[in-house]
């Protein structure tokens, strides 16, 4: 399985960017997303950026990855990692339109 990891651009060249993420600083291939400004968040797979994402999504993905690490360490209460779980689940808009 390949997991997307959020990283934040520190410095950017034409084909690679120096970024900071969960594992520290890494060089990321940016040829699919183009040159990005410092501070931009990227979702990366195998050290290649696949998508430019907002900071809020980066935080949510990082929380989910932290939850995976916590489960691996034996944790069973994951409520601290998913702030939106204290609400009633909502159907996506396209499914809401199909229900009577």
JSON list of C-alpha atoms in Angstrom, two decimals:
[
{"chain": "A", "resi": 1, "resn": "UNK", "atom": "CA", "xyz": [0.00, 0.00, 0.00]},
{"chain": "A", "resi": 2, "resn": "UNK", "atom": "CA", "xyz": [1.19, 3.48, -0.80]},
{"chain": "A", "resi": 3, "resn": "UNK", "atom": "CA", "xyz": [0.20, 6.28, 1.57]},
{"chain": "A", "resi": 4, "resn": "UNK", "atom": "CA", "xyz": [0.11, 9.97, 0.71]},
{"chain": "A", "resi": 5, "resn": "UNK", "atom": "CA", "xyz": [2.34, 12.06, 2.98]},
{"chain": "A", "resi": 6, "resn": "UNK", "atom": "CA", "xyz": [1.89, 15.83, 3.30]},
{"chain": "A", "resi": 7, "resn": "UNK", "atom": "CA", "xyz": [5.03, 17.93, 3.01]},
{"chain": "A", "resi": 8, "resn": "UNK", "atom": "CA", "xyz": [5.56, 21.69, 3.01]},
{"chain": "A", "resi": 9, "resn": "UNK", "atom": "CA", "xyz": [7.81, 23.34, 0.45]},
{"chain": "A", "resi": 10, "resn": "UNK", "atom": "CA", "xyz": [10.92, 25.01, 1.90]},
{"chain": "A", "resi": 11, "resn": "UNK", "atom": "CA", "xyz": [12.73, 25.80, -1.34]},
{"chain": "A", "resi": 12, "resn": "UNK", "atom": "CA", "xyz": [11.79, 25.00, -4.92]},
{"chain": "A", "resi": 13, "resn": "UNK", "atom": "CA", "xyz": [13.73, 24.37, -8.10]},
{"chain": "A", "resi": 14, "resn": "UNK", "atom": "CA", "xyz": [12.51, 23.49, -11.58]},
{"chain": "A", "resi": 15, "resn": "UNK", "atom": "CA", "xyz": [12.01, 19.73, -11.04]},
{"chain": "A", "resi": 16, "resn": "UNK", "atom": "CA", "xyz": [12.58, 19.15, -7.32]},
{"chain": "A", "resi": 17, "resn": "UNK", "atom": "CA", "xyz": [11.63, 20.93, -4.11]},
{"chain": "A", "resi": 18, "resn": "UNK", "atom": "CA", "xyz": [13.20, 20.72, -0.67]},
{"chain": "A", "resi": 19, "resn": "UNK", "atom": "CA", "xyz": [10.32, 20.03, 1.69]},
{"chain": "A", "resi": 20, "resn": "UNK", "atom": "CA", "xyz": [9.67, 19.39, 5.39]},
{"chain": "A", "resi": 21, "resn": "UNK", "atom": "CA", "xyz": [7.34, 16.61, 6.47]},
{"chain": "A", "resi": 22, "resn": "UNK", "atom": "CA", "xyz": [6.85, 13.89, 9.07]},
{"chain": "A", "resi": 23, "resn": "UNK", "atom": "CA", "xyz": [10.28, 12.39, 8.36]},
{"chain": "A", "resi": 24, "resn": "UNK", "atom": "CA", "xyz": [12.17, 15.70, 8.37]},
{"chain": "A", "resi": 25, "resn": "UNK", "atom": "CA", "xyz": [13.51, 17.33, 5.22]},
{"chain": "A", "resi": 26, "resn": "UNK", "atom": "CA", "xyz": [13.20, 15.50, 1.91]},
{"chain": "A", "resi": 27, "resn": "UNK", "atom": "CA", "xyz": [13.68, 16.22, -1.78]},
{"chain": "A", "resi": 28, "resn": "UNK", "atom": "CA", "xyz": [10.39, 15.86, -3.67]},
{"chain": "A", "resi": 29, "resn": "UNK", "atom": "CA", "xyz": [9.89, 15.43, -7.42]},
{"chain": "A", "resi": 30, "resn": "UNK", "atom": "CA", "xyz": [7.48, 18.23, -8.43]},
{"chain": "A", "resi": 31, "resn": "UNK", "atom": "CA", "xyz": [7.22, 17.58, -12.16]},
{"chain": "A", "resi": 32, "resn": "UNK", "atom": "CA", "xyz": [3.51, 16.66, -11.91]},
{"chain": "A", "resi": 33, "resn": "UNK", "atom": "CA", "xyz": [2.52, 19.78, -9.94]},
{"chain": "A", "resi": 34, "resn": "UNK", "atom": "CA", "xyz": [5.01, 22.34, -11.23]},
{"chain": "A", "resi": 35, "resn": "UNK", "atom": "CA", "xyz": [7.07, 24.89, -9.36]},
{"chain": "A", "resi": 36, "resn": "UNK", "atom": "CA", "xyz": [5.53, 25.83, -6.00]},
{"chain": "A", "resi": 37, "resn": "UNK", "atom": "CA", "xyz": [6.10, 28.72, -3.61]},
{"chain": "A", "resi": 38, "resn": "UNK", "atom": "CA", "xyz": [7.67, 28.12, -0.19]},
{"chain": "A", "resi": 39, "resn": "UNK", "atom": "CA", "xyz": [4.97, 27.30, 2.34]},
{"chain": "A", "resi": 40, "resn": "UNK", "atom": "CA", "xyz": [2.83, 25.36, -0.15]},
{"chain": "A", "resi": 41, "resn": "UNK", "atom": "CA", "xyz": [1.59, 21.94, 1.02]},
{"chain": "A", "resi": 42, "resn": "UNK", "atom": "CA", "xyz": [1.95, 18.95, -1.29]},
{"chain": "A", "resi": 43, "resn": "UNK", "atom": "CA", "xyz": [0.54, 15.44, -1.01]},
{"chain": "A", "resi": 44, "resn": "UNK", "atom": "CA", "xyz": [3.37, 13.08, -1.96]},
{"chain": "A", "resi": 45, "resn": "UNK", "atom": "CA", "xyz": [3.61, 9.41, -2.82]},
{"chain": "A", "resi": 46, "resn": "UNK", "atom": "CA", "xyz": [7.06, 7.78, -2.95]},
{"chain": "A", "resi": 47, "resn": "UNK", "atom": "CA", "xyz": [8.82, 11.19, -2.87]},
{"chain": "A", "resi": 48, "resn": "UNK", "atom": "CA", "xyz": [6.82, 12.56, -5.80]},
{"chain": "A", "resi": 49, "resn": "UNK", "atom": "CA", "xyz": [4.19, 15.30, -5.41]},
{"chain": "A", "resi": 50, "resn": "UNK", "atom": "CA", "xyz": [0.82, 14.33, -6.85]},
{"chain": "A", "resi": 51, "resn": "UNK", "atom": "CA", "xyz": [-1.37, 17.18, -5.58]},
{"chain": "A", "resi": 52, "resn": "UNK", "atom": "CA", "xyz": [-1.21, 20.68, -4.10]},
{"chain": "A", "resi": 53, "resn": "UNK", "atom": "CA", "xyz": [-3.37, 20.67, -0.95]},
{"chain": "A", "resi": 54, "resn": "UNK", "atom": "CA", "xyz": [-4.58, 23.28, 1.57]},
{"chain": "A", "resi": 55, "resn": "UNK", "atom": "CA", "xyz": [-3.04, 23.40, 5.05]},
{"chain": "A", "resi": 56, "resn": "UNK", "atom": "CA", "xyz": [-6.28, 22.07, 6.57]},
{"chain": "A", "resi": 57, "resn": "UNK", "atom": "CA", "xyz": [-6.14, 18.90, 4.48]},
{"chain": "A", "resi": 58, "resn": "UNK", "atom": "CA", "xyz": [-2.44, 18.46, 5.31]},
{"chain": "A", "resi": 59, "resn": "UNK", "atom": "CA", "xyz": [-3.34, 18.65, 9.01]},
{"chain": "A", "resi": 60, "resn": "UNK", "atom": "CA", "xyz": [-6.15, 16.09, 8.59]},
{"chain": "A", "resi": 61, "resn": "UNK", "atom": "CA", "xyz": [-3.90, 13.65, 6.71]},
{"chain": "A", "resi": 62, "resn": "UNK", "atom": "CA", "xyz": [-1.14, 14.09, 9.30]},
{"chain": "A", "resi": 63, "resn": "UNK", "atom": "CA", "xyz": [-3.68, 13.39, 12.07]},
{"chain": "A", "resi": 64, "resn": "UNK", "atom": "CA", "xyz": [-4.78, 10.19, 10.31]},
{"chain": "A", "resi": 65, "resn": "UNK", "atom": "CA", "xyz": [-1.15, 9.10, 9.89]},
{"chain": "A", "resi": 66, "resn": "UNK", "atom": "CA", "xyz": [-0.53, 9.82, 13.58]},
{"chain": "A", "resi": 67, "resn": "UNK", "atom": "CA", "xyz": [-3.57, 7.66, 14.39]},
{"chain": "A", "resi": 68, "resn": "UNK", "atom": "CA", "xyz": [-2.06, 4.79, 12.39]},
{"chain": "A", "resi": 69, "resn": "UNK", "atom": "CA", "xyz": [1.15, 5.12, 14.40]},
{"chain": "A", "resi": 70, "resn": "UNK", "atom": "CA", "xyz": [-0.85, 5.16, 17.62]},
{"chain": "A", "resi": 71, "resn": "UNK", "atom": "CA", "xyz": [-2.75, 2.00, 16.64]},
{"chain": "A", "resi": 72, "resn": "UNK", "atom": "CA", "xyz": [0.56, 0.34, 15.79]},
{"chain": "A", "resi": 73, "resn": "UNK", "atom": "CA", "xyz": [1.73, 1.24, 19.31]},
{"chain": "A", "resi": 74, "resn": "UNK", "atom": "CA", "xyz": [-1.40, -0.34, 20.83]},
{"chain": "A", "resi": 75, "resn": "UNK", "atom": "CA", "xyz": [-3.73, 2.65, 21.25]},
{"chain": "A", "resi": 76, "resn": "UNK", "atom": "CA", "xyz": [-7.47, 2.00, 21.06]},
{"chain": "A", "resi": 77, "resn": "UNK", "atom": "CA", "xyz": [-8.94, 5.47, 21.70]},
{"chain": "A", "resi": 78, "resn": "UNK", "atom": "CA", "xyz": [-8.45, 7.46, 18.50]},
{"chain": "A", "resi": 79, "resn": "UNK", "atom": "CA", "xyz": [-10.84, 10.32, 19.26]},
{"chain": "A", "resi": 80, "resn": "UNK", "atom": "CA", "xyz": [-7.96, 12.79, 19.68]},
{"chain": "A", "resi": 81, "resn": "UNK", "atom": "CA", "xyz": [-6.91, 12.23, 16.06]},
{"chain": "A", "resi": 82, "resn": "UNK", "atom": "CA", "xyz": [-10.30, 12.77, 14.41]},
{"chain": "A", "resi": 83, "resn": "UNK", "atom": "CA", "xyz": [-11.96, 15.93, 15.67]},
{"chain": "A", "resi": 84, "resn": "UNK", "atom": "CA", "xyz": [-14.99, 15.51, 13.38]},
{"chain": "A", "resi": 85, "resn": "UNK", "atom": "CA", "xyz": [-16.02, 12.09, 14.75]},
{"chain": "A", "resi": 86, "resn": "UNK", "atom": "CA", "xyz": [-18.17, 13.67, 17.47]},
{"chain": "A", "resi": 87, "resn": "UNK", "atom": "CA", "xyz": [-20.86, 14.53, 14.93]},
{"chain": "A", "resi": 88, "resn": "UNK", "atom": "CA", "xyz": [-23.56, 12.58, 13.13]},
{"chain": "A", "resi": 89, "resn": "UNK", "atom": "CA", "xyz": [-22.20, 11.16, 9.83]},
{"chain": "A", "resi": 90, "resn": "UNK", "atom": "CA", "xyz": [-23.50, 12.99, 6.74]},
{"chain": "A", "resi": 91, "resn": "UNK", "atom": "CA", "xyz": [-24.19, 11.54, 3.32]},
{"chain": "A", "resi": 92, "resn": "UNK", "atom": "CA", "xyz": [-22.32, 13.17, 0.43]},
{"chain": "A", "resi": 93, "resn": "UNK", "atom": "CA", "xyz": [-24.45, 15.66, -1.51]},
{"chain": "A", "resi": 94, "resn": "UNK", "atom": "CA", "xyz": [-24.87, 13.38, -4.54]},
{"chain": "A", "resi": 95, "resn": "UNK", "atom": "CA", "xyz": [-26.32, 10.64, -2.30]},
{"chain": "A", "resi": 96, "resn": "UNK", "atom": "CA", "xyz": [-28.59, 13.03, -0.39]},
{"chain": "A", "resi": 97, "resn": "UNK", "atom": "CA", "xyz": [-30.25, 13.97, -3.66]},
{"chain": "A", "resi": 98, "resn": "UNK", "atom": "CA", "xyz": [-31.10, 10.28, -4.31]},
{"chain": "A", "resi": 99, "resn": "UNK", "atom": "CA", "xyz": [-32.85, 9.61, -0.98]},
{"chain": "A", "resi": 100, "resn": "UNK", "atom": "CA", "xyz": [-36.62, 10.20, -0.71]}
]
